[in-house]
Amino acid sequence: MGRSWELVGGHWWHAFGTLLVAALLTGLVNSLITSPFGGTSWVAQAVVAAIATIITLPYGALVGVLLYLDLRARKETLTLETLRADLQASAA
């Protein structure tokens, strides 16, 4: 949590706005997918909700990863070489 607080420091509104827009878009897409099945059985609604989640969950994860990399680049002058070295060190 301390690392997260340190990265977001000074960029709170940017991080909050990014996550808020991503959540709103995910919710909108989920509702667009599930709304035609509102009058069906609860099993069909659950299956469609699961499918909608499978479709939108990677987008939310991608936003989180890109926000993290953006904040690291802003705070720590992250370069491709530094990122490559970090990834190789964590893979070992």
Short mmCIF file of C-alpha atoms in Angstrom, two decimals:
data_model
loop_
_atom_site.label_atom_id
_atom_site.label_comp_id
_atom_site.label_asym_id
_atom_site.label_seq_id
_atom_site.Cartn_x
_atom_site.Cartn_y
_atom_site.Cartn_z
CA MET A 1 0.00 0.00 0.00
CA GLY A 2 2.88 2.33 0.72
CA ARG A 3 4.29 1.82 -2.77
CA SER A 4 0.90 2.53 -4.30
CA TRP A 5 0.46 5.66 -2.19
CA GLU A 6 3.93 6.84 -3.24
CA LEU A 7 3.26 6.29 -6.96
CA VAL A 8 -0.14 8.01 -6.90
CA GLY A 9 1.12 10.96 -4.84
CA GLY A 10 0.80 14.13 -6.87
CA HIS A 11 -1.24 12.37 -9.55
CA TRP A 12 -4.29 11.48 -7.48
CA TRP A 13 -6.87 13.13 -9.74
CA HIS A 14 -5.31 11.60 -12.85
CA ALA A 15 -5.41 8.10 -11.35
CA PHE A 16 -8.91 8.56 -9.93
CA GLY A 17 -10.27 9.93 -13.21
CA THR A 18 -8.71 7.13 -15.23
CA LEU A 19 -10.14 4.42 -12.99
CA LEU A 20 -13.53 6.14 -12.84
CA VAL A 21 -13.82 6.38 -16.63
CA ALA A 22 -12.72 2.75 -16.98
CA ALA A 23 -15.31 1.63 -14.42
CA LEU A 24 -18.06 3.63 -16.14
CA LEU A 25 -17.19 2.17 -19.54
CA THR A 26 -17.06 -1.35 -18.12
CA GLY A 27 -20.42 -0.88 -16.41
CA LEU A 28 -21.96 0.51 -19.58
CA VAL A 29 -20.74 -2.39 -21.70
CA ASN A 30 -21.89 -4.88 -19.06
CA SER A 31 -25.35 -3.34 -18.95
CA LEU A 32 -25.59 -3.24 -22.75
CA ILE A 33 -24.77 -6.94 -22.90
CA THR A 34 -27.04 -8.03 -20.04
CA SER A 35 -30.07 -5.75 -20.53
CA PRO A 36 -31.69 -7.75 -23.37
CA PHE A 37 -31.84 -10.76 -21.03
CA GLY A 38 -33.63 -8.96 -18.19
CA GLY A 39 -36.89 -10.84 -18.63
CA THR A 40 -35.39 -14.31 -18.78
CA SER A 41 -34.72 -16.81 -16.01
CA TRP A 42 -32.12 -16.14 -13.36
CA VAL A 43 -29.91 -18.87 -14.82
CA ALA A 44 -29.81 -17.18 -18.22
CA GLN A 45 -29.15 -13.83 -16.56
CA ALA A 46 -26.28 -15.33 -14.57
CA VAL A 47 -24.74 -16.91 -17.66
CA VAL A 48 -24.98 -13.67 -19.62
CA ALA A 49 -23.56 -11.69 -16.70
CA ALA A 50 -20.63 -14.12 -16.53
CA ILE A 51 -20.02 -13.74 -20.26
CA ALA A 52 -20.18 -9.94 -19.97
CA THR A 53 -17.66 -10.08 -17.14
CA ILE A 54 -15.34 -12.29 -19.19
CA ILE A 55 -15.51 -9.74 -22.00
CA THR A 56 -14.92 -6.63 -19.87
CA LEU A 57 -12.54 -7.89 -17.18
CA PRO A 58 -9.42 -7.82 -19.40
CA TYR A 59 -10.12 -4.16 -20.18
CA GLY A 60 -10.15 -3.28 -16.49
CA ALA A 61 -6.92 -5.18 -15.90
CA LEU A 62 -5.30 -3.47 -18.89
CA VAL A 63 -6.27 -0.04 -17.59
CA GLY A 64 -4.74 -0.88 -14.22
CA VAL A 65 -1.48 -2.07 -15.77
CA LEU A 66 -1.20 0.92 -18.09
CA LEU A 67 -1.96 3.32 -15.23
CA TYR A 68 0.74 1.66 -13.12
CA LEU A 69 3.30 1.91 -15.94
CA ASP A 70 2.32 5.53 -16.59
CA LEU A 71 2.74 6.46 -12.93
CA ARG A 72 6.09 4.67 -12.76
CA ALA A 73 7.24 6.48 -15.91
CA ARG A 74 6.24 9.82 -14.39
CA LYS A 75 7.79 9.21 -10.96
CA GLU A 76 10.80 7.03 -11.68
CA THR A 77 11.68 7.99 -15.26
CA LEU A 78 10.90 4.45 -16.34
CA THR A 79 12.49 3.48 -19.66
CA LEU A 80 12.20 0.33 -21.73
CA GLU A 81 15.61 -0.80 -20.53
CA THR A 82 14.64 -0.36 -16.87
CA LEU A 83 11.35 -2.17 -17.43
CA ARG A 84 13.12 -5.02 -19.24
CA ALA A 85 15.63 -5.37 -16.39
CA ASP A 86 12.80 -5.39 -13.80
CA LEU A 87 10.91 -8.06 -15.74
CA GLN A 88 14.00 -10.24 -16.13
CA ALA A 89 14.83 -9.89 -12.44
CA SER A 90 11.29 -10.90 -11.42
CA ALA A 91 11.29 -13.87 -13.82
CA ALA A 92 14.50 -15.29 -12.33
#
